[in-house]
Coordinates of C-alpha atoms and ligand atoms in Angstrom, one line a residue:
A29 CA 1.4 -32.6 -19.1
A30 CA 2.5 -29.5 -17.1
G31 CA 6.3 -29.6 -16.0
Q32 CA 7.4 -30.5 -19.5
P33 CA 10.2 -28.4 -20.7
F34 CA 8.3 -26.1 -23.2
F35 CA 5.4 -25.7 -20.6
A36 CA 8.0 -25.0 -17.8
A37 CA 8.5 -21.5 -19.2
L38 CA 4.7 -20.7 -19.3
D39 CA 2.3 -19.5 -16.7
E40 CA -0.8 -21.6 -15.7
E41 CA -3.1 -19.5 -17.9
S42 CA -1.1 -20.1 -21.1
I43 CA -0.7 -23.8 -20.3
S44 CA -4.4 -24.3 -19.9
H45 CA -5.1 -22.1 -23.0
I46 CA -2.7 -24.4 -25.0
L47 CA -4.3 -27.5 -23.6
D48 CA -7.7 -26.1 -24.5
I49 CA -6.9 -25.5 -28.1
S50 CA -4.8 -28.7 -28.8
E51 CA -5.7 -32.1 -30.0
V52 CA -4.2 -35.2 -28.7
I53 CA -2.8 -37.6 -31.3
V54 CA -1.6 -41.1 -30.7
C55 CA 0.4 -43.0 -33.4
H56 CA 2.4 -46.1 -34.0
R57 CA 6.0 -46.3 -35.0
G58 CA 6.5 -45.0 -38.5
A59 CA 3.6 -42.5 -38.8
V60 CA 4.5 -39.4 -40.8
L61 CA 3.2 -36.3 -39.1
F62 CA 4.2 -34.0 -41.9
E63 CA 6.7 -33.9 -44.7
A64 CA 9.4 -31.4 -45.7
G65 CA 7.8 -28.8 -48.1
D66 CA 4.3 -29.2 -46.7
P67 CA 2.5 -26.0 -46.1
A68 CA 1.3 -26.1 -42.5
R69 CA 1.5 -24.0 -39.3
D70 CA 0.7 -26.4 -36.5
L71 CA 3.0 -26.9 -33.6
F72 CA 3.7 -30.3 -31.9
L73 CA 4.6 -31.1 -28.4
V74 CA 5.7 -34.7 -27.6
V75 CA 3.9 -36.2 -24.5
S76 CA 5.4 -39.7 -24.9
G77 CA 7.7 -41.6 -27.3
K78 CA 10.1 -40.3 -29.9
V79 CA 9.9 -38.5 -33.2
K80 CA 12.7 -38.3 -35.8
L81 CA 13.1 -35.2 -38.0
T82 CA 14.7 -35.9 -41.4
R83 CA 15.2 -34.0 -44.5
P84 CA 15.6 -35.4 -48.0
N85 CA 19.0 -35.3 -49.7
P86 CA 18.3 -34.2 -53.3
G87 CA 22.0 -34.9 -54.5
A88 CA 23.1 -38.4 -55.0
R89 CA 26.6 -37.8 -53.4
T90 CA 25.5 -38.9 -50.0
P91 CA 25.0 -42.6 -49.0
H92 CA 21.4 -41.9 -47.9
R93 CA 18.1 -40.5 -49.3
E94 CA 17.6 -38.5 -46.3
S95 CA 19.6 -37.1 -43.4
L96 CA 18.4 -37.4 -39.8
L97 CA 18.6 -34.0 -38.1
W98 CA 17.3 -34.7 -34.6
L99 CA 15.2 -36.7 -32.3
M100 CA 12.4 -35.3 -30.2
G101 CA 11.4 -36.8 -27.0
P102 CA 8.9 -36.0 -24.2
G103 CA 8.6 -32.4 -23.4
D104 CA 10.1 -31.4 -26.9
M105 CA 8.3 -29.1 -29.2
F106 CA 8.7 -28.9 -33.0
G107 CA 7.0 -27.3 -35.9
E108 CA 7.5 -23.7 -34.8
L109 CA 9.6 -22.6 -37.7
S110 CA 6.8 -22.4 -40.2
L111 CA 4.5 -20.8 -37.6
V112 CA 7.0 -18.0 -37.0
D113 CA 8.1 -17.2 -40.6
G114 CA 5.0 -18.6 -42.6
G115 CA 7.3 -20.9 -44.7
T116 CA 6.8 -24.6 -45.5
R117 CA 8.1 -27.4 -43.3
S118 CA 11.8 -27.6 -43.1
T119 CA 11.8 -31.3 -42.2
T120 CA 9.7 -34.5 -42.3
A121 CA 8.5 -35.7 -38.8
T122 CA 8.1 -39.5 -38.4
T123 CA 7.3 -41.3 -35.1
L124 CA 10.2 -43.6 -34.1
T125 CA 8.1 -45.4 -31.5
H126 CA 4.5 -45.5 -30.5
A127 CA 4.0 -41.9 -29.6
S128 CA 1.4 -39.4 -28.1
L129 CA 1.6 -35.8 -29.0
L130 CA -0.3 -32.5 -28.6
R131 CA -1.1 -30.8 -32.0
V132 CA -1.6 -27.1 -31.4
P133 CA -3.3 -25.3 -34.3
G134 CA -1.1 -22.5 -35.7
S135 CA -3.8 -19.9 -36.2
D136 CA -4.8 -20.2 -32.5
L137 CA -1.3 -20.3 -31.3
H138 CA -0.4 -17.1 -33.4
D139 CA -3.2 -15.2 -31.5
L140 CA -1.9 -16.4 -28.2
V141 CA 1.7 -15.4 -29.0
E142 CA 0.3 -11.8 -29.7
S143 CA -1.4 -11.6 -26.4
K144 CA 0.9 -13.6 -24.1
H145 CA 4.6 -12.6 -23.7
D146 CA 5.5 -15.9 -22.0
V147 CA 4.4 -17.9 -25.1
A148 CA 6.5 -15.8 -27.3
L149 CA 9.4 -16.0 -25.0
A150 CA 9.1 -19.8 -24.6
L151 CA 9.1 -20.1 -28.5
L152 CA 12.2 -17.8 -28.8
G153 CA 14.0 -19.7 -26.1
R154 CA 13.5 -22.8 -28.1
L155 CA 14.5 -21.3 -31.3
S156 CA 17.8 -20.0 -29.7
E157 CA 18.6 -23.4 -28.2
R158 CA 18.1 -25.0 -31.5
L159 CA 20.3 -22.5 -33.4
R160 CA 23.1 -23.0 -30.8
R161 CA 22.8 -26.9 -31.2
S162 CA 22.7 -26.6 -34.9
D163 CA 25.8 -24.3 -35.0
N164 CA 27.8 -26.7 -32.8
T165 CA 26.9 -29.7 -34.8
T166 CA 27.8 -28.0 -38.1
A167 CA 31.2 -26.8 -36.7
H168 CA 31.8 -30.2 -35.5
F169 CA 30.8 -32.1 -38.7
V170 CA 32.9 -29.8 -40.9
V171 CA 36.1 -31.0 -39.1
G172 CA 35.3 -34.5 -37.7
G173 CA 35.6 -37.9 -39.4
V174 CA 33.1 -40.6 -38.9
P175 CA 34.2 -41.9 -35.5
S176 CA 34.4 -38.3 -34.2
R177 CA 30.9 -37.6 -35.6
L178 CA 29.4 -40.7 -34.2
A179 CA 31.0 -40.1 -30.7
Y180 CA 29.5 -36.5 -30.8
I181 CA 26.0 -37.8 -31.7
L182 CA 26.2 -40.6 -29.0
L183 CA 27.2 -37.9 -26.4
D184 CA 24.4 -35.7 -27.5
L185 CA 21.8 -38.6 -27.3
A186 CA 23.3 -39.5 -23.8
D187 CA 22.6 -36.0 -22.7
R188 CA 19.0 -36.1 -24.0
F189 CA 17.9 -39.7 -23.5
G190 CA 20.6 -41.3 -21.3
R191 CA 19.5 -42.9 -18.0
T192 CA 22.1 -44.1 -15.4
D193 CA 21.7 -47.8 -14.6
P194 CA 21.9 -47.8 -10.8
A195 CA 23.5 -51.3 -10.7
T196 CA 26.5 -50.5 -12.9
G197 CA 26.6 -46.6 -13.1
N198 CA 26.7 -46.8 -16.9
L199 CA 24.6 -44.6 -19.0
V200 CA 22.0 -46.4 -21.0
I201 CA 20.7 -44.8 -24.1
H202 CA 17.5 -46.2 -25.6
H203 CA 17.8 -44.2 -28.8
D204 CA 15.3 -46.4 -30.8
L205 CA 17.3 -45.9 -34.0
T206 CA 18.2 -48.6 -36.4
Q207 CA 21.8 -48.7 -37.6
Q208 CA 20.6 -47.3 -40.8
E209 CA 19.0 -44.3 -39.1
L210 CA 22.0 -43.8 -36.9
A211 CA 24.1 -43.7 -40.1
Q212 CA 21.7 -41.2 -41.5
A213 CA 22.4 -39.0 -38.5
V214 CA 26.2 -39.4 -38.8
G215 CA 26.2 -38.8 -42.5
S216 CA 28.0 -42.0 -43.4
S217 CA 27.2 -45.5 -44.7
R218 CA 25.6 -48.0 -42.4
E219 CA 28.7 -50.3 -42.8
T220 CA 31.1 -47.6 -41.7
V221 CA 29.1 -46.6 -38.7
S222 CA 28.7 -50.3 -37.8
K223 CA 32.5 -50.7 -37.9
A224 CA 33.0 -47.5 -35.8
L225 CA 30.5 -48.9 -33.1
T226 CA 32.5 -52.3 -33.1
D227 CA 35.7 -50.3 -32.6
F228 CA 34.2 -48.2 -29.7
A229 CA 33.1 -51.5 -28.2
Q230 CA 36.5 -53.0 -28.5
R231 CA 38.0 -49.9 -26.9
G232 CA 35.7 -50.4 -23.9
W233 CA 33.8 -47.2 -24.4
I234 CA 30.3 -48.6 -25.1
T235 CA 28.3 -51.8 -25.6
S236 CA 25.9 -51.7 -28.5
R237 CA 22.6 -53.5 -28.6
P238 CA 19.7 -53.1 -31.2
R239 CA 18.2 -49.6 -30.7
T240 CA 20.4 -49.1 -27.5
V241 CA 23.8 -48.1 -26.7
V242 CA 25.4 -48.3 -23.1
V243 CA 28.1 -45.8 -22.5
V244 CA 30.7 -47.5 -20.3
D245 CA 33.5 -44.8 -20.7
R246 CA 32.2 -41.3 -21.4
E247 CA 35.7 -39.7 -21.3
G248 CA 36.9 -42.1 -24.1
L249 CA 34.0 -40.9 -26.4
R250 CA 34.5 -37.3 -25.4
A251 CA 38.2 -37.5 -26.3
I252 CA 37.4 -38.7 -29.9
A253 CA 34.5 -36.3 -30.3
D254 CA 36.5 -33.3 -29.5
Ligands
CMP321 P1 8.9 -26.5 -39.2 O1 9.9 -26.1 -40.3 O2 7.6 -25.8 -39.0 O3 8.7 -28.1 -39.3 C1 9.9 -28.8 -39.2 C2 10.5 -28.6 -37.8 O4 11.7 -29.4 -37.5 C3 10.8 -27.2 -37.7 O5 9.8 -26.3 -37.7 C4 11.6 -27.3 -36.4 O6 10.7 -27.3 -35.3 C5 12.4 -28.6 -36.6 N1 13.7 -28.5 -37.0 C6 14.1 -28.1 -38.2 N2 15.5 -28.1 -38.3 C7 15.8 -28.6 -37.2 C8 17.2 -28.9 -36.6 N3 18.3 -28.7 -37.3 N4 17.3 -29.4 -35.3 C9 16.2 -29.7 -34.6 N5 14.9 -29.4 -35.1 C10 14.8 -28.8 -36.3

């Protein structure tokens, strides 16, 4: 597991300590790891597969019962907020694919944070990164319409999960989201997002297949995202 982004900021001693105290969990698609509002302190590290973080929409003004905040993939860490501030879970975490994760017990990790600076810094680094991303997304979503928001999300997914197809040079994103889940990330109805995807395809920017988008023209997407 060494070499994964969260671990990349840690020394050998911290990594082996974390591996010693953590438990490996393997789940199928659709497993709920925790729900928003749960009291818990454990931290999760994704080894393989993807996890979606969602939060319920209490108001009935949105087209969805929940919003999709972000996807976690291999090397990503989540669940640190309640560890740091002692609050309850801010999101629900559900596996999007078959996935394996490390669960690090919060109390043990808390002791480690107190004795090892690299662990505290790695957590801070992740928190800062997440706040930046959250700020950017909020700024963007306040001004952008659905096509702009969709393009922004696709570019974000491309940065995280895109792989260049050596044959075509195109960027293939296996996002593993249904159209409904993509709509929950964009904050619009499935129908509107589906129309925007068709429009992007007609413009020659993407090709869209179930759970996969191929980016053919990144600049086209960027122009509408900005
Ligand atoms: P915690 O609140 O313990 O449990 C839910 C986790 O979701 C939270 O810690 C963060 O790790 C993660 N999380 C919450 N909000 C966001 C967000 N906007 N983007 C990415 N991850 C988030």
